[in-house]
Short mmCIF file of C-alpha atoms and ligand atoms in Angstrom, two decimals:
data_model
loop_
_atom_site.label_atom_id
_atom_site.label_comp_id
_atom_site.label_asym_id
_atom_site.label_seq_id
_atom_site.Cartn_x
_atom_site.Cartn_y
_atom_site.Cartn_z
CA UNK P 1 120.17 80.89 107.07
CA UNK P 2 119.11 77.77 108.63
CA UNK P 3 116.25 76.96 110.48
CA UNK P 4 117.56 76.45 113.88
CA UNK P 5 119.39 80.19 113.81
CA UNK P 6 117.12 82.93 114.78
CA UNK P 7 116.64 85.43 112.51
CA UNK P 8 118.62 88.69 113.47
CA UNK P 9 117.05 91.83 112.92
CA UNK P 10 118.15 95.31 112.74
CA UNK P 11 115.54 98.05 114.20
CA UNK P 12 115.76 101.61 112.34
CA UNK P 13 113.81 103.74 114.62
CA UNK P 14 113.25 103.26 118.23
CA UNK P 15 110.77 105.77 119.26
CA UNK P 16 107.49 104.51 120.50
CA UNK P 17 106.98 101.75 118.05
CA UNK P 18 110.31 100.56 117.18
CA UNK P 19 111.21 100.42 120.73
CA UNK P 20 107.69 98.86 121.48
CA UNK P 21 108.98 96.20 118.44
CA UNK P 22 112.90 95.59 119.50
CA UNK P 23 110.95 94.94 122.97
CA UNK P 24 108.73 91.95 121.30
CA UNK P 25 111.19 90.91 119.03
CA UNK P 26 113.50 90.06 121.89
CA UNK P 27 110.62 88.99 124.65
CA UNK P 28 108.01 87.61 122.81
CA UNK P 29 108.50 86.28 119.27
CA UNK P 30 109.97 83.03 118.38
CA UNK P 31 113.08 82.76 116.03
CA UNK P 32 114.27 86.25 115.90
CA UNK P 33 116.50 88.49 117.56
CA UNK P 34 117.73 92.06 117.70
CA UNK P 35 121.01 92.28 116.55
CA UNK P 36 121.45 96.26 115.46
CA UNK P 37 119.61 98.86 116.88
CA UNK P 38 119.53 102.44 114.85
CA UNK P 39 118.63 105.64 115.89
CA UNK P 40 119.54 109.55 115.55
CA UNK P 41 119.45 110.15 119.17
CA UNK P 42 122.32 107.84 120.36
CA UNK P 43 120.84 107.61 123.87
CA UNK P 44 118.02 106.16 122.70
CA UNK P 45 119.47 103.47 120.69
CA UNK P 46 121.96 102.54 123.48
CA UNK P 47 118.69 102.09 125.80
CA UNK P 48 117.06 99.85 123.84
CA UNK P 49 119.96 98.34 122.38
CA UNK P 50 121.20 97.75 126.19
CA UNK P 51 117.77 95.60 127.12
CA UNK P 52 117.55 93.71 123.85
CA UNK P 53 120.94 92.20 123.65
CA UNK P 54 121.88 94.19 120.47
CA UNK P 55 124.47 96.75 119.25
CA UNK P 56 123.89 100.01 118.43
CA UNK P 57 125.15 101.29 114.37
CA UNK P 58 124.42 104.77 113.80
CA UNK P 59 124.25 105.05 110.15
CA UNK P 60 120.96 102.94 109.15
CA UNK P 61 122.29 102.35 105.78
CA UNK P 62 125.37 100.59 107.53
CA UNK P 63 123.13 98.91 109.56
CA UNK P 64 121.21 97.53 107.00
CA UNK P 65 124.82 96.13 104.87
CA UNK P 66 125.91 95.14 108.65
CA UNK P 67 126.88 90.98 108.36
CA UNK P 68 124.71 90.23 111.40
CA UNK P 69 121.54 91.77 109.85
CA UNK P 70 119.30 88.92 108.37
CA UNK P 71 116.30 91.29 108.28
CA UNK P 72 115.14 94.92 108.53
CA UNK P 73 112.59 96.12 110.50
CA UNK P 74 111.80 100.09 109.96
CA UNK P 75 110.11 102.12 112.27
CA UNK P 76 112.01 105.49 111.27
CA UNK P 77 110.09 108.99 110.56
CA UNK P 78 108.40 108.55 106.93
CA UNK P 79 110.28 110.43 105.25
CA UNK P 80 113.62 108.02 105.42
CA UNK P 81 111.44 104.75 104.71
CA UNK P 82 111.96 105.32 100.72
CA UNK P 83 116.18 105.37 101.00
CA UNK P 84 116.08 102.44 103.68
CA UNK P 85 113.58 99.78 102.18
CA UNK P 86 115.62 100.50 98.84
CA UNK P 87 118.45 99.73 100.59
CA UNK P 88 117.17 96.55 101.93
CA UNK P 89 115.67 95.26 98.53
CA UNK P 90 119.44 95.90 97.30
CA UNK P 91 120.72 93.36 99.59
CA UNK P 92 118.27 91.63 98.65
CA UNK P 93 116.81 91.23 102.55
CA UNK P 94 113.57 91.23 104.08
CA UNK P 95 111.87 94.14 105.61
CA UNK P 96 109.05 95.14 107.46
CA UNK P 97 108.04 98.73 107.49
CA UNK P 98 106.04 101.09 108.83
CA UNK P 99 103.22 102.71 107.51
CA UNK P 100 103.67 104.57 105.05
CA UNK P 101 105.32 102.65 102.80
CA UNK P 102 107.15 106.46 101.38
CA UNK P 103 105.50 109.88 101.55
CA UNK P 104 104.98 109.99 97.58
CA UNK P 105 103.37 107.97 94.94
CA UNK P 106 106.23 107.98 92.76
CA UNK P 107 108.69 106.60 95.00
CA UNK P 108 106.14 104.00 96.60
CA UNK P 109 105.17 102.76 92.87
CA UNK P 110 109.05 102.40 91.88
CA UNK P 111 109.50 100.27 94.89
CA UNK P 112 106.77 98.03 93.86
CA UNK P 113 108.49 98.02 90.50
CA UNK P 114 111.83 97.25 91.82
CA UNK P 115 110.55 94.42 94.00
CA UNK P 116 108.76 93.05 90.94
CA UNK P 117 112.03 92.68 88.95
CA UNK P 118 113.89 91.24 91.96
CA UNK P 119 111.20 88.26 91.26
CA UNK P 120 110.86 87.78 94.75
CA UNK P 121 108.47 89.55 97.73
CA UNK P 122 110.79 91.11 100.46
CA UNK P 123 108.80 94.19 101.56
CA UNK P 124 105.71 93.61 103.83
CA UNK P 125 103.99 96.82 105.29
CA UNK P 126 102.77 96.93 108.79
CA UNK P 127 99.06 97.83 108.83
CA UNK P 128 98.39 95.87 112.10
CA UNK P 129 94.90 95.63 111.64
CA UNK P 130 95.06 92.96 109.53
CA UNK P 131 96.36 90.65 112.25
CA UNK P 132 93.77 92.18 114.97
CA UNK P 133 91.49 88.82 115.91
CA UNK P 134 88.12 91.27 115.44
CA UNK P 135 89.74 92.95 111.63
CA UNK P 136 90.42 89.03 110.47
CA UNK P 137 86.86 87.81 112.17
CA UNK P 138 84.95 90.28 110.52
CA UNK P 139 86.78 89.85 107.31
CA UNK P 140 86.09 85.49 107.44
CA UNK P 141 82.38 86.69 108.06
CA UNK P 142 82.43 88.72 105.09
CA UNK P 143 84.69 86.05 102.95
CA UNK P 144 82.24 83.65 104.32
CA UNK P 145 78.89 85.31 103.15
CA UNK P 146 77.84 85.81 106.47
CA UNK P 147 76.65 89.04 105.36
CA UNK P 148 75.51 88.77 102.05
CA UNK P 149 77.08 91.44 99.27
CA UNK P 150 78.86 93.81 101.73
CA UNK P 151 77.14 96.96 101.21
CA UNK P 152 78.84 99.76 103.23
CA UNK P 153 81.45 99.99 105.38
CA UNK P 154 81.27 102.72 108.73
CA UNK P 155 84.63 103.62 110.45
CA UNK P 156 85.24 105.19 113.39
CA UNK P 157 88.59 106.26 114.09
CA UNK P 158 89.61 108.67 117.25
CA UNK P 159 92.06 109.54 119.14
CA UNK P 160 92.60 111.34 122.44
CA UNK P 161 95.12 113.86 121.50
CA UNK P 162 97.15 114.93 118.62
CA UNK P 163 100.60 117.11 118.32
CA UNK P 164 100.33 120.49 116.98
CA UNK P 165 101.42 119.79 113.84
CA UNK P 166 99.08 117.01 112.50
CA UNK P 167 96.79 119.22 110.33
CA UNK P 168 93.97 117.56 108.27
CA UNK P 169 96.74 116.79 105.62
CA UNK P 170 98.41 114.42 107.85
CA UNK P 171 95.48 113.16 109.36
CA UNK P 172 94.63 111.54 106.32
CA UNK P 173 97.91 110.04 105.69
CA UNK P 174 99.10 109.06 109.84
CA UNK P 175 95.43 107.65 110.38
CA UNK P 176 93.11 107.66 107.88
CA UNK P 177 96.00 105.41 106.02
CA UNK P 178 94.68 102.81 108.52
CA UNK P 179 91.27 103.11 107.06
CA UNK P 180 92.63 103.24 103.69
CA UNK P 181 93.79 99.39 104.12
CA UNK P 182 91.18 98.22 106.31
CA UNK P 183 89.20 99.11 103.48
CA UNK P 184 90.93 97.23 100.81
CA UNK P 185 91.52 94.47 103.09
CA UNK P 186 87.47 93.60 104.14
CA UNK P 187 86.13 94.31 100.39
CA UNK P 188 88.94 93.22 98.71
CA UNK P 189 88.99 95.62 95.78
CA UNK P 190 90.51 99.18 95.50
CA UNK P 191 89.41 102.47 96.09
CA UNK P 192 89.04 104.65 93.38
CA UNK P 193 87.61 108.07 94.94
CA UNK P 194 87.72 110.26 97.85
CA UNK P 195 85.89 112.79 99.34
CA UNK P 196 86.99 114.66 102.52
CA UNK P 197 83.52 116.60 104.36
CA UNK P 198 84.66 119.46 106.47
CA UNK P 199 82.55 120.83 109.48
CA UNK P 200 83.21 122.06 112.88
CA UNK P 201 86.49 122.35 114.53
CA UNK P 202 87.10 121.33 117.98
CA UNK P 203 88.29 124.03 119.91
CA UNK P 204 91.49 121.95 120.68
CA UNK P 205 92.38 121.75 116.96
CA UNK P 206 95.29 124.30 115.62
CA UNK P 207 94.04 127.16 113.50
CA UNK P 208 93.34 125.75 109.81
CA UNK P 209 92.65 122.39 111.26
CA UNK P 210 89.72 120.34 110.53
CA UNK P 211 89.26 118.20 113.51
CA UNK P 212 87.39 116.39 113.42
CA UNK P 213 86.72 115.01 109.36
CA UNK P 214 84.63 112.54 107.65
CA UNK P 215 85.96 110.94 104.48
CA UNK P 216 83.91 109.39 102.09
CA UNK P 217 85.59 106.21 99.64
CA UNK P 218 83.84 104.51 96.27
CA UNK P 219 85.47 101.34 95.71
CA UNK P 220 86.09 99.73 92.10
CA UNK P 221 82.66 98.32 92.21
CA UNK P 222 80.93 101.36 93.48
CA UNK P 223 80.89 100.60 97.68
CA UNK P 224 80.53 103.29 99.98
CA UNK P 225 83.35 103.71 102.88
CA UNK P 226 82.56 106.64 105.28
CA UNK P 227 85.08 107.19 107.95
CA UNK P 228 85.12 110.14 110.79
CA UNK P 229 88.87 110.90 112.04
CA UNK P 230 88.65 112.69 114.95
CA UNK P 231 92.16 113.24 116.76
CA UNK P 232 91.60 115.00 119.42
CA UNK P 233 88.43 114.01 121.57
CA UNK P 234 89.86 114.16 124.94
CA UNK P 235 88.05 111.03 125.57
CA UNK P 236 90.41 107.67 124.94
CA UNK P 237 91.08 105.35 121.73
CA UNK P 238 88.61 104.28 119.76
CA UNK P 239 88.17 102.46 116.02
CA UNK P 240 85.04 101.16 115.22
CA UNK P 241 84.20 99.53 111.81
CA UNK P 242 80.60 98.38 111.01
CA UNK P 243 80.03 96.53 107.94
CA UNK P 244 76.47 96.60 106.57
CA UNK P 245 75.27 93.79 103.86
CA UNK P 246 72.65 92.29 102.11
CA UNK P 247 71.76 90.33 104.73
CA UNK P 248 72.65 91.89 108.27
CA UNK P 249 75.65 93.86 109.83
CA UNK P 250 78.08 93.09 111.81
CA UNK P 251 80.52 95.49 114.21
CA UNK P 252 84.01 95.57 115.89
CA UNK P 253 85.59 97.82 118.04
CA UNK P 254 83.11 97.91 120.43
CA UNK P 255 85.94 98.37 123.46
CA UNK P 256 84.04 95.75 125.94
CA UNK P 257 86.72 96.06 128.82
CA UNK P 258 85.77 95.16 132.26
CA UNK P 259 82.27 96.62 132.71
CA UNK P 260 81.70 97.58 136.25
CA UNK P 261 77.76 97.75 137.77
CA UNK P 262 77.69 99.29 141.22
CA UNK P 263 75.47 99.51 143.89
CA UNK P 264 74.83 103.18 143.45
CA UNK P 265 72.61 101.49 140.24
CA UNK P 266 75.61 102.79 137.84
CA UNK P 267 77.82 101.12 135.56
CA UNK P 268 81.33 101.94 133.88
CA UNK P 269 84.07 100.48 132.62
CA UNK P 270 87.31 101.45 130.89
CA UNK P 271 88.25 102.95 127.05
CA UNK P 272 91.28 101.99 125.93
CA UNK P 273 93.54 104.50 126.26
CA UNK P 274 95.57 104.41 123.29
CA UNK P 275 96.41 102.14 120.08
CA UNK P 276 99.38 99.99 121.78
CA UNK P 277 97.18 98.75 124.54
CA UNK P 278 94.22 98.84 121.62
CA UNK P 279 96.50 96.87 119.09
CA UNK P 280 99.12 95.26 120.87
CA UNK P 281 98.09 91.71 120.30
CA UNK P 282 97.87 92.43 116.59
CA UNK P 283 101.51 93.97 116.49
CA UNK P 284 102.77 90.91 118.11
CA UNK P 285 100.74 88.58 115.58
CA UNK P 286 101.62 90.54 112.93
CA UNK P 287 105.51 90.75 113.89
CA UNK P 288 105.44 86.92 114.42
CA UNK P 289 103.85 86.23 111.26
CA UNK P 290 106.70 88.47 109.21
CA UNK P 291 109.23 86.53 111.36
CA UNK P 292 108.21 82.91 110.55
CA UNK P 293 107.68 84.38 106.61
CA UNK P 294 110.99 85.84 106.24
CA UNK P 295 113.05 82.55 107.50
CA UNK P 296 110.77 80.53 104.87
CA UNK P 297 111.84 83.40 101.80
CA UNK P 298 108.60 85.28 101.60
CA UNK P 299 106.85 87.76 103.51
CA UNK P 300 103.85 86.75 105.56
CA UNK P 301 101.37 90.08 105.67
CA UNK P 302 100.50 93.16 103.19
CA UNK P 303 103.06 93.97 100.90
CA UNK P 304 104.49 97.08 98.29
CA UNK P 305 101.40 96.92 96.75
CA UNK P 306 99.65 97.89 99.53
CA UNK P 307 101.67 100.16 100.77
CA UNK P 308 101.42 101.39 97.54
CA UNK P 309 97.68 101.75 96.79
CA UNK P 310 97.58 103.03 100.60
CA UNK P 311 100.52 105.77 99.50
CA UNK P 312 97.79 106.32 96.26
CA UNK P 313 94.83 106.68 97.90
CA UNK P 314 95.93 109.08 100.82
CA UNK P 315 97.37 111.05 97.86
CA UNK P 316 94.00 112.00 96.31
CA UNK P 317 92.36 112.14 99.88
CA UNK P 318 95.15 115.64 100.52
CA UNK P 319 94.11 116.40 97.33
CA UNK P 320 90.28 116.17 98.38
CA UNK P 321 91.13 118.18 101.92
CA UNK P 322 92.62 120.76 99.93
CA UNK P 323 89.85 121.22 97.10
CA UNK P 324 86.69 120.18 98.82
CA UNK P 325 85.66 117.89 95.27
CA UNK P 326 85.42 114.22 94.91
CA UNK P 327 89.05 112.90 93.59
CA UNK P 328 89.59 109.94 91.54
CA UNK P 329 92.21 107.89 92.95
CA UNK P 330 95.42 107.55 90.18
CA UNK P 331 96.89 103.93 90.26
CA UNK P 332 99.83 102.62 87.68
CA UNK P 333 99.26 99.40 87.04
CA UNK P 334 100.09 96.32 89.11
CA UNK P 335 103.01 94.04 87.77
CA UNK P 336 101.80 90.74 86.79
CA UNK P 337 102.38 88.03 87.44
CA UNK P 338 102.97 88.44 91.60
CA UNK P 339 106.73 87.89 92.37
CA UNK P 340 106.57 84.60 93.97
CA UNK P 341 108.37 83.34 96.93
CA UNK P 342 111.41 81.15 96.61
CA UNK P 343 111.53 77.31 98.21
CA UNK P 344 112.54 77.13 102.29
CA UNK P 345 116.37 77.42 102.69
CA UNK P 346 117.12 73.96 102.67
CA UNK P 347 114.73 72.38 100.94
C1 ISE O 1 99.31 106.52 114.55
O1 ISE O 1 100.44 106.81 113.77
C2 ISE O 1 98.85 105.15 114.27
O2 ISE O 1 99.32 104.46 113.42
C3 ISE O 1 97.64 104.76 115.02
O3 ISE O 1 97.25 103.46 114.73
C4 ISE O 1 96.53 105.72 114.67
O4 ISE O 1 95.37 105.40 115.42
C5 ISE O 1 96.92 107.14 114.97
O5 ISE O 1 95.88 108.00 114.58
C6 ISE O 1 98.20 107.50 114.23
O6 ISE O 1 98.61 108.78 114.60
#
């Protein structure tokens, strides 16, 4: 490709976040395009198809061989991410996905494998977070010393409602995944047990839900990561993440919107309601940042090996909702050495 084309992308998935995507990718991020939009319900790929300039192939896996596709973005359900970023690495092209990376271990670990032989990096995973400006400032802090040997790490993560079906098994692997690489990406090191402590219900949570949950994480070196999920509050969006060191703490999340104080001696001000408005800058960066990688030949954010150690770790926490014990965290090996990233086109 050279560099003056924009890249052209083909969106699998255009529910809330691939449609929230195909929307950037054509507004608001340089050097890209949509060119193929894919989606079960035709409707909705002709909508977003219609406003983005693209066309609409029904069959993702001919979308992804399509000669106008430069790059793969997936935002389908889960459970098709394993076939489709397979399908990509065959072609050899780049792809984003969505968390998770594939709903088993096996299937995320072969994909690490299969990228590995390639000899090139062509998957990057989208945990978001990474690109938030608070995630990366706390992280330079940490990188930086600012706060001594980091310590412990206290998440927060709620949301204001949940579907019926996301039981405690799926809020482990839907949201606490987030935690999962939030984790790995501040300490740098893996996690090698989980522990899932089960208390009160909410009265909003299905039967045999535990709503909300706090998980407990050792790292490699022994760290402490406690996080509360909590799905349905009723309340707004909020992720907190305190880091506590050696030599201070430091905290993000702390949702300072516009702060009202009125006359009547009160003040308020606003939650954020939900994790687009909370992480839409982030999604952007993040979507830019693939975009510029991908025209150079590499990928320009967390990769299979994330994805994979996120796929891991989520494992053992089901495992931990299901037993109540402490569960060590089973990794395969990572392949050495890293596949590296070919030269610029053209250089
Ligand atoms: C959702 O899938 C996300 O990825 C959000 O970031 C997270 O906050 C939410 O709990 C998940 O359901």
């Amino acid at each position: 490709m050279s560099q003056a084309a924009d890249l052209r992308i083909a969106v699998l998935g255009v529910g809330m976040m691939g449609a929230f995507h195909a929307d950037a990718l054509s507004r608001r991020i340089r050097g890209a395009r949509v060119s193929v939009v894919s989606d079960f319900s035709a409707e909705r790929a002709a909508a977003v198809a219609a406003r983005t300039g693209a066309r609409v192939i029904a069959d993702p896996l001919e979308a992804i061989r399509a000669a106008d596709v430069d790059a793969v973005l997936v935002a389908s359900p889960g459970a098709a991410h394993d076939v489709q970023v397979n399908a990509c690495l065959d072609r050899g092209l780049p792809v984003l996905c969505e968390k998770p990376l594939t709903t088993d271990v096996a299937s995320a670990y072969a994909i690490v494998q299969k990228e590995h032989s390639l000899g090139r990096q062509l998957v990057q995973v989208g945990f978001m977070r990474r690109f938030d400006p608070e995630h990366v400032a706390l992280r330079k802090l940490i990188d930086d010393g600012g706060l001594g040997n980091p310590l412990l790490v206290h998440c927060t993560h709620r949301n204001p409602a949940a579907a019926a079906h996301v039981d405690s098994e799926l809020m482990i692997r839907d949201s606490v995944v987030h935690e999962v690489d939030v984790a790995r990406f501040l300490l740098d090191e893996e996690i090698t047990s989980v522990q899932v402590v089960k208390g009160v219900a909410t009265s909003a949570a299905p039967a045999g839900t535990s709503d909300p949950m706090i998980v407990i994480f050792q790292t490699a070196s022994g760290r402490i990561v406690t996080d509360e999920i909590y799905v349905r509050t009723g309340v707004a969006y909020e992720v907190r993440t305190e880091v506590v060191g050696e030599r201070g703490s430091a905290t993000i999340g702390l949702d300072q919107n516009l702060q009202v104080k009125g006359t009547d001696g009160r003040w308020s001000g606003a939650i954020t309601p939900g994790f687009v408005e909370r992480f839409g800058t982030a999604y952007d960066i993040e979507l830019q940042s693939w975009v510029d990688a991908a025209r150079n030949g590499s990928v320009g954010g967390p990769g299979a090996w994330d994805g994979y150690a996120a796929v891991a770790v989520c494992e053992a926490g089901v495992q931990a909702v299901r037993t109540g014990e402490q569960v060590t965290v089973s990794m395969d090996p990572r392949p050495r050495p890293e596949p590296t990233s070919p030269a610029p086109p053209g250089t």
